[in-house]
Short mmCIF file of C-alpha atoms and ligand atoms in Angstrom, two decimals:
data_model
loop_
_atom_site.label_atom_id
_atom_site.label_comp_id
_atom_site.label_asym_id
_atom_site.label_seq_id
_atom_site.Cartn_x
_atom_site.Cartn_y
_atom_site.Cartn_z
CA MET A 4 65.23 -37.79 6.85
CA PRO A 5 65.33 -35.63 9.85
CA VAL A 6 66.87 -37.13 13.12
CA SER A 7 63.70 -36.19 14.96
CA SER A 8 61.44 -37.86 13.22
CA PHE A 9 62.94 -41.61 14.78
CA GLN A 10 61.70 -42.31 18.04
CA HIS A 11 62.30 -45.75 18.00
CA VAL A 12 64.93 -48.17 17.17
CA ARG A 13 64.74 -52.13 16.25
CA ILE A 14 67.19 -54.99 15.30
CA ALA A 15 67.77 -55.03 11.56
CA GLY A 16 70.24 -58.11 11.28
CA VAL A 17 71.49 -60.48 13.40
CA GLY A 18 74.88 -62.61 12.53
CA ALA A 19 77.02 -65.06 14.62
CA TYR A 20 80.20 -66.66 14.50
CA LEU A 21 81.78 -69.88 15.97
CA PRO A 22 84.97 -71.49 15.39
CA GLU A 23 85.25 -74.58 13.07
CA ARG A 24 86.77 -76.75 15.82
CA VAL A 25 84.50 -78.60 18.77
CA VAL A 26 86.20 -80.31 21.75
CA SER A 27 83.38 -82.50 23.24
CA ASN A 28 83.31 -83.42 27.36
CA GLU A 29 84.84 -87.17 25.81
CA GLU A 30 87.85 -85.27 24.19
CA LEU A 31 88.42 -82.83 27.49
CA SER A 32 88.24 -86.11 29.82
CA ALA A 33 90.92 -87.70 27.66
CA THR A 34 93.44 -85.22 29.40
CA LEU A 35 91.61 -83.57 32.52
CA ASP A 36 90.37 -85.52 35.63
CA THR A 37 86.47 -85.49 34.69
CA SER A 38 84.10 -86.79 32.68
CA HIS A 39 80.87 -86.16 30.52
CA GLN A 40 78.43 -87.70 33.00
CA TRP A 41 79.98 -84.96 35.43
CA ILE A 42 79.79 -81.78 32.82
CA PHE A 43 76.57 -82.80 31.18
CA SER A 44 74.73 -83.86 34.57
CA HIS A 45 75.82 -80.96 36.39
CA THR A 46 75.46 -77.98 33.33
CA GLY A 47 73.69 -79.09 30.38
CA ILE A 48 76.92 -79.06 28.28
CA GLN A 49 77.93 -81.42 26.00
CA GLN A 50 80.58 -79.95 23.40
CA ARG A 51 82.44 -76.15 23.07
CA HIS A 52 83.83 -74.59 19.49
CA LEU A 53 87.32 -73.33 20.33
CA ALA A 54 89.14 -70.49 18.66
CA ALA A 55 91.79 -71.25 16.42
CA PRO A 56 95.46 -70.23 17.34
CA GLU A 57 95.08 -66.89 15.00
CA GLU A 58 91.68 -65.98 16.06
CA GLY A 59 90.70 -63.27 18.51
CA ALA A 60 87.77 -61.73 19.51
CA ALA A 61 88.39 -59.04 16.54
CA SER A 62 88.72 -61.60 13.97
CA MET A 63 85.67 -63.58 15.18
CA GLY A 64 83.41 -60.59 15.79
CA LEU A 65 84.06 -59.11 12.31
CA GLN A 66 82.76 -62.74 10.87
CA ALA A 67 79.77 -62.07 13.08
CA ALA A 68 79.47 -58.40 12.14
CA LEU A 69 79.51 -58.93 8.15
CA ARG A 70 76.82 -61.13 8.83
CA ALA A 71 74.45 -59.21 10.99
CA LEU A 72 75.50 -56.20 8.24
CA GLU A 73 74.43 -58.78 5.38
CA ASP A 74 71.53 -59.68 7.36
CA GLY A 75 70.12 -56.14 7.95
CA GLY A 76 71.12 -54.96 4.45
CA VAL A 77 72.98 -52.32 5.70
CA SER A 78 76.81 -51.26 4.62
CA PRO A 79 79.66 -50.69 7.06
CA GLY A 80 79.71 -46.25 5.20
CA GLU A 81 76.25 -45.80 6.71
CA LEU A 82 77.23 -46.97 10.55
CA GLY A 83 77.77 -44.01 13.08
CA MET A 84 78.90 -46.41 15.91
CA VAL A 85 80.52 -49.94 16.61
CA ILE A 86 80.25 -50.44 19.70
CA VAL A 87 82.00 -54.08 21.13
CA ALA A 88 80.97 -55.93 24.38
CA THR A 89 83.91 -58.15 25.40
CA SER A 90 86.13 -59.57 28.35
CA THR A 91 88.75 -60.48 26.13
CA ALA A 92 89.43 -57.90 23.84
CA ASP A 93 92.58 -58.54 21.56
CA TYR A 94 95.06 -56.09 23.66
CA ALA A 95 94.78 -55.87 27.13
CA SER A 96 93.90 -51.72 27.38
CA TYR A 97 93.86 -50.27 23.86
CA PRO A 98 93.59 -49.96 21.04
CA SER A 99 89.95 -51.40 21.29
CA THR A 100 88.49 -54.60 19.69
CA ALA A 101 85.86 -52.03 17.76
CA ALA A 102 88.30 -49.52 16.55
CA LEU A 103 89.56 -53.14 14.97
CA ILE A 104 86.48 -53.88 13.51
CA GLN A 105 85.45 -50.80 12.24
CA GLY A 106 89.17 -50.64 10.46
CA LYS A 107 88.40 -53.93 8.61
CA LEU A 108 84.95 -53.13 8.00
CA GLY A 109 86.03 -49.72 6.72
CA ALA A 110 83.25 -48.04 8.27
CA GLU A 111 84.74 -44.80 7.74
CA ASN A 112 82.11 -42.85 9.30
CA ALA A 113 81.53 -44.71 12.46
CA GLY A 114 83.05 -43.97 15.86
CA ALA A 115 84.67 -47.02 17.69
CA PHE A 116 84.56 -48.42 21.56
CA ASP A 117 84.71 -51.02 23.85
CA LEU A 118 82.43 -52.24 27.01
CA ASN A 119 83.03 -54.44 29.71
CA ALA A 120 80.19 -55.32 31.66
CA ALA A 121 81.11 -59.62 31.21
CA CYS A 122 78.64 -62.06 30.32
CA SER A 123 76.15 -58.95 30.32
CA GLY A 124 77.87 -57.25 28.15
CA PHE A 125 75.48 -57.77 25.21
CA VAL A 126 72.69 -56.37 26.98
CA TYR A 127 74.22 -53.38 28.35
CA ALA A 128 75.58 -52.64 24.74
CA LEU A 129 72.47 -53.10 23.19
CA SER A 130 71.10 -50.48 25.36
CA LEU A 131 73.84 -48.06 24.86
CA GLY A 132 73.38 -48.68 21.33
CA LYS A 133 69.88 -47.97 21.11
CA CYS A 134 70.50 -44.32 23.17
CA THR A 135 73.42 -43.70 20.27
CA CYS A 136 71.33 -44.90 17.04
CA ARG A 137 68.43 -42.72 18.24
CA ASN A 138 70.60 -39.64 18.86
CA LEU A 139 72.39 -40.40 15.74
CA GLY A 140 69.46 -41.16 13.76
CA ARG A 141 71.96 -43.73 11.82
CA PRO A 142 72.27 -47.24 11.95
CA VAL A 143 74.76 -48.79 15.28
CA LEU A 144 77.04 -52.16 14.98
CA VAL A 145 76.63 -54.24 18.57
CA VAL A 146 79.15 -57.11 18.61
CA ALA A 147 79.80 -59.50 21.47
CA SER A 148 83.19 -61.19 20.81
CA GLU A 149 84.41 -63.77 23.61
CA VAL A 150 87.82 -65.77 23.54
CA ASN A 151 87.31 -67.67 26.94
CA SER A 152 89.84 -70.56 26.02
CA ARG A 153 92.79 -67.81 26.20
CA ILE A 154 91.66 -66.87 29.84
CA VAL A 155 90.66 -70.25 31.94
CA ASP A 156 93.26 -72.51 33.45
CA TRP A 157 92.70 -75.57 31.43
CA LYS A 158 94.22 -77.69 34.21
CA ASP A 159 91.50 -76.51 36.93
CA ARG A 160 88.44 -78.63 36.14
CA ALA A 161 85.76 -76.49 38.07
CA THR A 162 86.03 -73.95 34.84
CA CYS A 163 87.60 -74.74 31.92
CA VAL A 164 84.73 -77.20 31.67
CA LEU A 165 82.24 -74.44 31.24
CA PHE A 166 83.54 -72.09 28.06
CA GLY A 167 83.09 -71.61 24.93
CA ASP A 168 84.29 -69.05 22.29
CA GLY A 169 82.26 -67.42 19.40
CA ALA A 170 81.01 -64.04 18.45
CA GLY A 171 77.22 -62.22 17.88
CA ALA A 172 76.43 -58.90 16.22
CA VAL A 173 73.14 -57.28 15.79
CA VAL A 174 72.76 -54.30 13.28
CA LEU A 175 70.57 -51.15 14.89
CA VAL A 176 68.54 -49.26 12.74
CA PRO A 177 66.47 -46.02 13.71
CA ALA A 178 62.75 -47.03 13.35
CA SER A 179 59.03 -45.46 13.43
CA SER A 180 57.31 -48.12 15.74
CA PRO A 181 59.03 -49.72 18.63
CA GLY A 182 61.48 -52.44 18.06
CA ILE A 183 63.72 -52.46 21.51
CA LEU A 184 60.80 -51.54 23.99
CA HIS A 185 62.53 -51.26 27.26
CA GLU A 186 66.08 -52.28 29.28
CA VAL A 187 66.65 -53.20 32.63
CA LEU A 188 70.42 -53.07 34.02
CA GLY A 189 72.16 -53.33 37.22
CA ALA A 190 75.13 -54.68 39.31
CA GLU A 191 75.50 -56.40 42.94
CA GLY A 192 79.36 -54.99 42.56
CA ALA A 193 79.88 -55.86 46.30
CA GLY A 194 79.59 -59.67 45.52
CA ALA A 195 82.48 -58.69 42.58
CA ASP A 196 84.98 -61.27 44.15
CA ALA A 197 83.10 -64.20 43.33
CA LEU A 198 83.99 -64.12 39.83
CA VAL A 199 87.34 -62.63 38.69
CA ARG A 200 90.29 -62.98 36.06
CA GLU A 201 93.24 -62.76 38.32
CA ALA A 202 95.05 -59.87 35.75
CA GLY A 203 95.08 -56.05 35.75
CA LEU A 204 96.73 -53.68 37.36
CA ARG A 205 95.28 -53.63 40.66
CA THR A 206 98.56 -53.67 42.17
CA ARG A 207 102.30 -54.04 40.73
CA GLU A 208 102.11 -57.58 41.87
CA ASP A 209 99.06 -58.07 40.06
CA SER A 210 100.62 -56.34 36.76
CA LEU A 211 103.33 -59.03 36.93
CA ARG A 212 100.64 -62.13 37.08
CA LYS A 213 100.76 -63.88 33.48
CA PRO A 214 98.71 -65.39 32.46
CA GLY A 215 95.28 -64.32 34.60
CA TYR A 216 92.95 -67.05 34.69
CA VAL A 217 89.39 -67.13 35.59
CA ARG A 218 88.47 -67.38 39.62
CA MET A 219 85.23 -68.42 40.89
CA ASP A 220 83.12 -69.13 43.63
CA GLY A 221 80.58 -71.63 41.25
CA ARG A 222 77.74 -71.42 43.90
CA ALA A 223 77.98 -68.32 44.77
CA VAL A 224 77.64 -67.28 41.52
CA PHE A 225 74.43 -70.30 40.44
CA GLN A 226 72.60 -67.67 43.40
CA PHE A 227 73.41 -64.92 42.08
CA ALA A 228 72.36 -65.98 38.64
CA VAL A 229 68.84 -67.21 39.65
CA ARG A 230 68.25 -64.37 41.68
CA SER A 231 69.21 -61.56 39.45
CA MET A 232 67.51 -63.28 36.18
CA GLU A 233 64.07 -63.69 38.39
CA LYS A 234 63.89 -59.99 38.92
CA VAL A 235 65.23 -58.86 35.83
CA ILE A 236 62.48 -60.76 34.21
CA ARG A 237 59.91 -59.67 36.90
CA ARG A 238 61.19 -55.66 36.23
CA LEU A 239 61.04 -55.91 32.74
CA MET A 240 57.61 -57.10 32.75
CA ALA A 241 56.53 -54.69 34.97
CA GLU A 242 57.67 -51.55 34.00
CA ALA A 243 56.62 -52.07 30.28
CA ASN A 244 53.44 -52.91 31.51
CA LEU A 245 52.64 -56.38 30.19
CA PRO A 246 52.21 -60.18 31.52
CA LEU A 247 55.01 -62.40 31.12
CA GLU A 248 52.61 -65.01 29.16
CA GLU A 249 53.04 -62.68 26.02
CA VAL A 250 56.74 -63.21 25.94
CA ASP A 251 57.07 -65.43 22.77
CA HIS A 252 60.83 -66.50 23.49
CA PHE A 253 62.69 -65.85 26.91
CA ILE A 254 66.29 -65.82 25.34
CA PRO A 255 68.94 -65.94 28.57
CA HIS A 256 72.67 -66.14 29.15
CA GLN A 257 73.51 -69.36 28.70
CA ALA A 258 75.60 -70.39 31.78
CA ASN A 259 74.80 -73.70 32.74
CA GLY A 260 71.14 -75.81 32.20
CA ARG A 261 70.57 -76.06 35.67
CA ILE A 262 70.32 -72.25 36.43
CA LEU A 263 68.05 -72.36 33.41
CA ASP A 264 65.91 -75.12 35.02
CA ALA A 265 66.01 -72.99 38.27
CA VAL A 266 64.62 -69.83 36.39
CA ALA A 267 61.81 -71.41 34.45
CA ARG A 268 60.41 -73.42 37.28
CA ASN A 269 60.47 -70.39 39.55
CA MET A 270 58.80 -68.13 37.69
CA GLY A 271 56.05 -70.57 36.13
CA VAL A 272 57.05 -70.88 33.00
CA PRO A 273 57.26 -74.24 30.97
CA GLN A 274 61.45 -75.31 30.44
CA GLU A 275 60.89 -75.14 26.52
CA ARG A 276 59.99 -71.65 26.38
CA PHE A 277 63.87 -71.08 27.42
CA PHE A 278 66.14 -71.35 24.31
CA ARG A 279 69.10 -73.66 25.23
CA ASN A 280 72.20 -74.28 23.06
CA ILE A 281 74.63 -74.85 26.05
CA GLN A 282 74.43 -78.23 25.08
CA GLU A 283 76.31 -76.89 21.63
CA VAL A 284 78.08 -73.45 22.60
CA ALA A 285 78.57 -74.22 26.55
CA ASN A 286 79.45 -70.12 28.13
CA THR A 287 80.62 -67.80 25.12
CA ALA A 288 80.23 -65.00 27.63
CA SER A 289 78.77 -61.57 26.35
CA ALA A 290 78.17 -63.14 22.94
CA SER A 291 75.75 -65.92 23.59
CA ILE A 292 72.60 -63.89 23.63
CA PRO A 293 73.37 -62.81 20.06
CA ILE A 294 74.44 -66.11 19.26
CA ALA A 295 70.76 -67.45 20.16
CA LEU A 296 69.56 -64.82 18.16
CA ALA A 297 71.16 -65.36 15.31
CA GLN A 298 70.23 -69.20 15.69
CA LEU A 299 66.46 -68.55 16.21
CA ARG A 300 66.67 -66.00 13.00
CA ARG A 301 68.75 -68.99 10.89
CA GLN A 302 65.71 -71.25 12.31
CA LYS A 303 62.82 -68.50 11.20
CA ALA A 304 61.69 -68.84 14.46
CA LEU A 305 61.72 -64.89 14.70
CA GLN A 306 58.12 -63.65 13.26
CA PRO A 307 57.41 -60.28 13.02
CA GLY A 308 55.38 -58.95 16.22
CA ASP A 309 57.13 -61.98 18.40
CA LEU A 310 57.59 -60.68 21.97
CA VAL A 311 61.40 -61.58 22.74
CA LEU A 312 63.35 -60.91 26.49
CA LEU A 313 66.70 -61.51 26.46
CA VAL A 314 68.23 -61.92 30.00
CA ALA A 315 71.83 -62.06 31.40
CA PHE A 316 74.25 -62.23 34.50
CA GLY A 317 77.93 -62.10 35.07
CA ALA A 318 81.23 -61.24 36.84
CA GLY A 319 80.46 -57.29 38.07
CA LEU A 320 78.28 -58.94 39.57
CA ALA A 321 76.30 -56.78 36.27
CA TYR A 322 73.14 -58.30 35.17
CA GLY A 323 70.63 -56.92 32.62
CA GLY A 324 68.33 -57.64 30.37
CA CYS A 325 65.82 -56.37 27.02
CA LEU A 326 62.67 -56.69 25.96
CA LEU A 327 62.38 -56.57 22.50
CA ARG A 328 59.18 -56.23 19.40
CA TRP A 329 60.32 -58.08 16.78
N1 ACO B 25 84.56 -82.51 36.90
C1 ACO B 25 84.36 -83.13 37.54
N2 ACO B 25 84.51 -83.05 38.84
C2 ACO B 25 84.01 -81.70 39.20
C3 ACO B 25 84.29 -80.98 38.45
C4 ACO B 25 84.19 -81.29 36.90
N3 ACO B 25 84.81 -80.75 36.03
N4 ACO B 25 84.14 -79.85 38.48
C5 ACO B 25 84.31 -79.99 40.08
N5 ACO B 25 84.27 -81.22 40.42
C6 ACO B 25 83.82 -81.53 41.56
C7 ACO B 25 84.28 -80.71 42.58
O1 ACO B 25 85.78 -80.40 43.12
C8 ACO B 25 83.70 -81.67 43.80
O2 ACO B 25 83.96 -82.64 44.51
P1 ACO B 25 84.28 -82.71 45.94
O3 ACO B 25 82.66 -82.82 46.44
O4 ACO B 25 85.14 -83.76 46.06
O5 ACO B 25 84.83 -81.51 46.83
C9 ACO B 25 82.65 -81.59 43.05
O6 ACO B 25 82.34 -81.93 41.97
C10 ACO B 25 81.32 -80.63 43.46
O7 ACO B 25 81.85 -79.50 43.04
P2 ACO B 25 80.91 -78.00 43.15
O8 ACO B 25 81.42 -76.90 42.73
O9 ACO B 25 80.33 -77.92 44.59
O10 ACO B 25 79.98 -78.91 42.43
P3 ACO B 25 78.32 -77.84 41.83
O11 ACO B 25 77.19 -78.60 41.99
O12 ACO B 25 78.39 -75.84 42.32
O13 ACO B 25 78.79 -76.92 40.23
C11 ACO B 25 79.10 -75.52 38.52
C12 ACO B 25 79.66 -76.40 40.04
C13 ACO B 25 79.37 -76.27 38.02
C14 ACO B 25 80.67 -74.55 38.75
C15 ACO B 25 77.89 -74.77 39.60
O14 ACO B 25 78.28 -74.27 40.87
C16 ACO B 25 77.70 -73.40 38.74
O15 ACO B 25 77.21 -73.44 37.36
N6 ACO B 25 77.96 -72.18 39.33
C17 ACO B 25 77.75 -71.28 38.31
C18 ACO B 25 78.53 -70.83 37.50
C19 ACO B 25 78.40 -70.02 36.43
O16 ACO B 25 77.53 -69.39 36.04
N7 ACO B 25 79.38 -69.24 36.05
C20 ACO B 25 79.30 -68.16 34.69
C21 ACO B 25 78.75 -67.04 35.44
S1 ACO B 25 79.46 -65.73 34.91
C22 ACO B 25 79.92 -65.65 32.87
O17 ACO B 25 79.65 -66.49 32.15
C23 ACO B 25 81.98 -65.65 32.95
#
C-alpha cells in the first residue's frame, strides 16, 4: 500500500520488563535511616525492582521490545525506526541504547536513536514515533528503559527510596483510523536546576565527578508536577475537543502517590480512574507509563475504543501528554 494511504498511527503492541529482584521498604530500612512508614506515607511506595549487576537499559529494553513486538505481531525486519527514551543509557554518549537494541533484535531495516526528556521521555518518544511512523509508512518501536538504581546515592534517603528500575515498549503501526489522537509537549527549562544528575561535560570539574548522583529539590518538583500535569490534561482535552468525563484511563507518570492524589482532586476526577502501580514499582522514570500500559493490557483492561490519557513530568523540567484511542 502506498505511504500516503496512512493518515494515522496506532499502538499495535505493548510489552514491559521488570528485573527479578524486589527490594521492600523494610529491606532498605535495615541499612538506611528511614522506615516503611515514612516512605509509604510520603510516597505510596512499598517496594521497587532493582536491576541485576549484569542488566542495563539496553538489555532490559530489549526484553520489553521483544514482548511488544510479539504482542503486536510485528517482526524486527519490518521496523523502520527504533527510538529509545532513557536518561540512564548503557554508554554516557555513544553508541545509543537504541542502536544496541536494534542490533540485538536484528532490525536491519531500522534506524536507531536515543531521546532524553527524563521522566517525560516516553511521551516525547511516542509523539516523535507517531510522526516517524506516518512519514515512513512502516512500524516504529518506541522503548523506555531506566536503570535508576545506578544514578542514586544509596546513602541519600531523600532520593534513593523513590526510584526503581524497569523498561516498557510499544510498537506503532500506520493505521486508517486515529489511534494516537493528540499530544502536548512542553518544558519549564528555567527551573531545570530543581532536578539534576550531577555528571556530565558542562565544566572540566563536572567531567571528573564520579559517579554523578541525582540531586533534587523535592518540594519544587512536587509543585511543578501537580501544576504541569493539570495543565497537560486540560490542554489535551481542550485541543482534542473532548470532555474529561470521556477518558476511560488516566495513566500518569508514577513518581509519588500524593502527586496523583492532588492532581485527581484538583481536576475533580475520582482517584480510582488514575492508574497506580507506584506501590509495586516505585518511580521508573520514562519507563513508568509503558510499564503501566503493559500491565493494563495484561489485565485486559484496555478495550477497543477506550480513550486513554498519558501524562508525565520530570527533569528538564519537561512535561507532556498523549491522548490515545485504543
Ligand atoms: N526516610 C525518613 N525521613 C526522610 C526521608 C526518608 N526516606 N527522606 C526525607 N526525610 C526527612 C527529611 O530529612 C526531613 O526531615 P527534617 O524535617 O528533620 O528536615 C523530613 O523527612 C521532611 O522532608 P521533606 O523533603 O520536606 O519531605 P516531603 O514531604 O517534601 O517529601 C518527597 C519528600 C517525597 C521527595 C516529596 O517532596 C516529593 O515526592 N517530591 C517530588 C519528587 C518527584 O516527583 N521526583 C521525581 C520527579 S522526576 C523523575 O521522575 C525523575
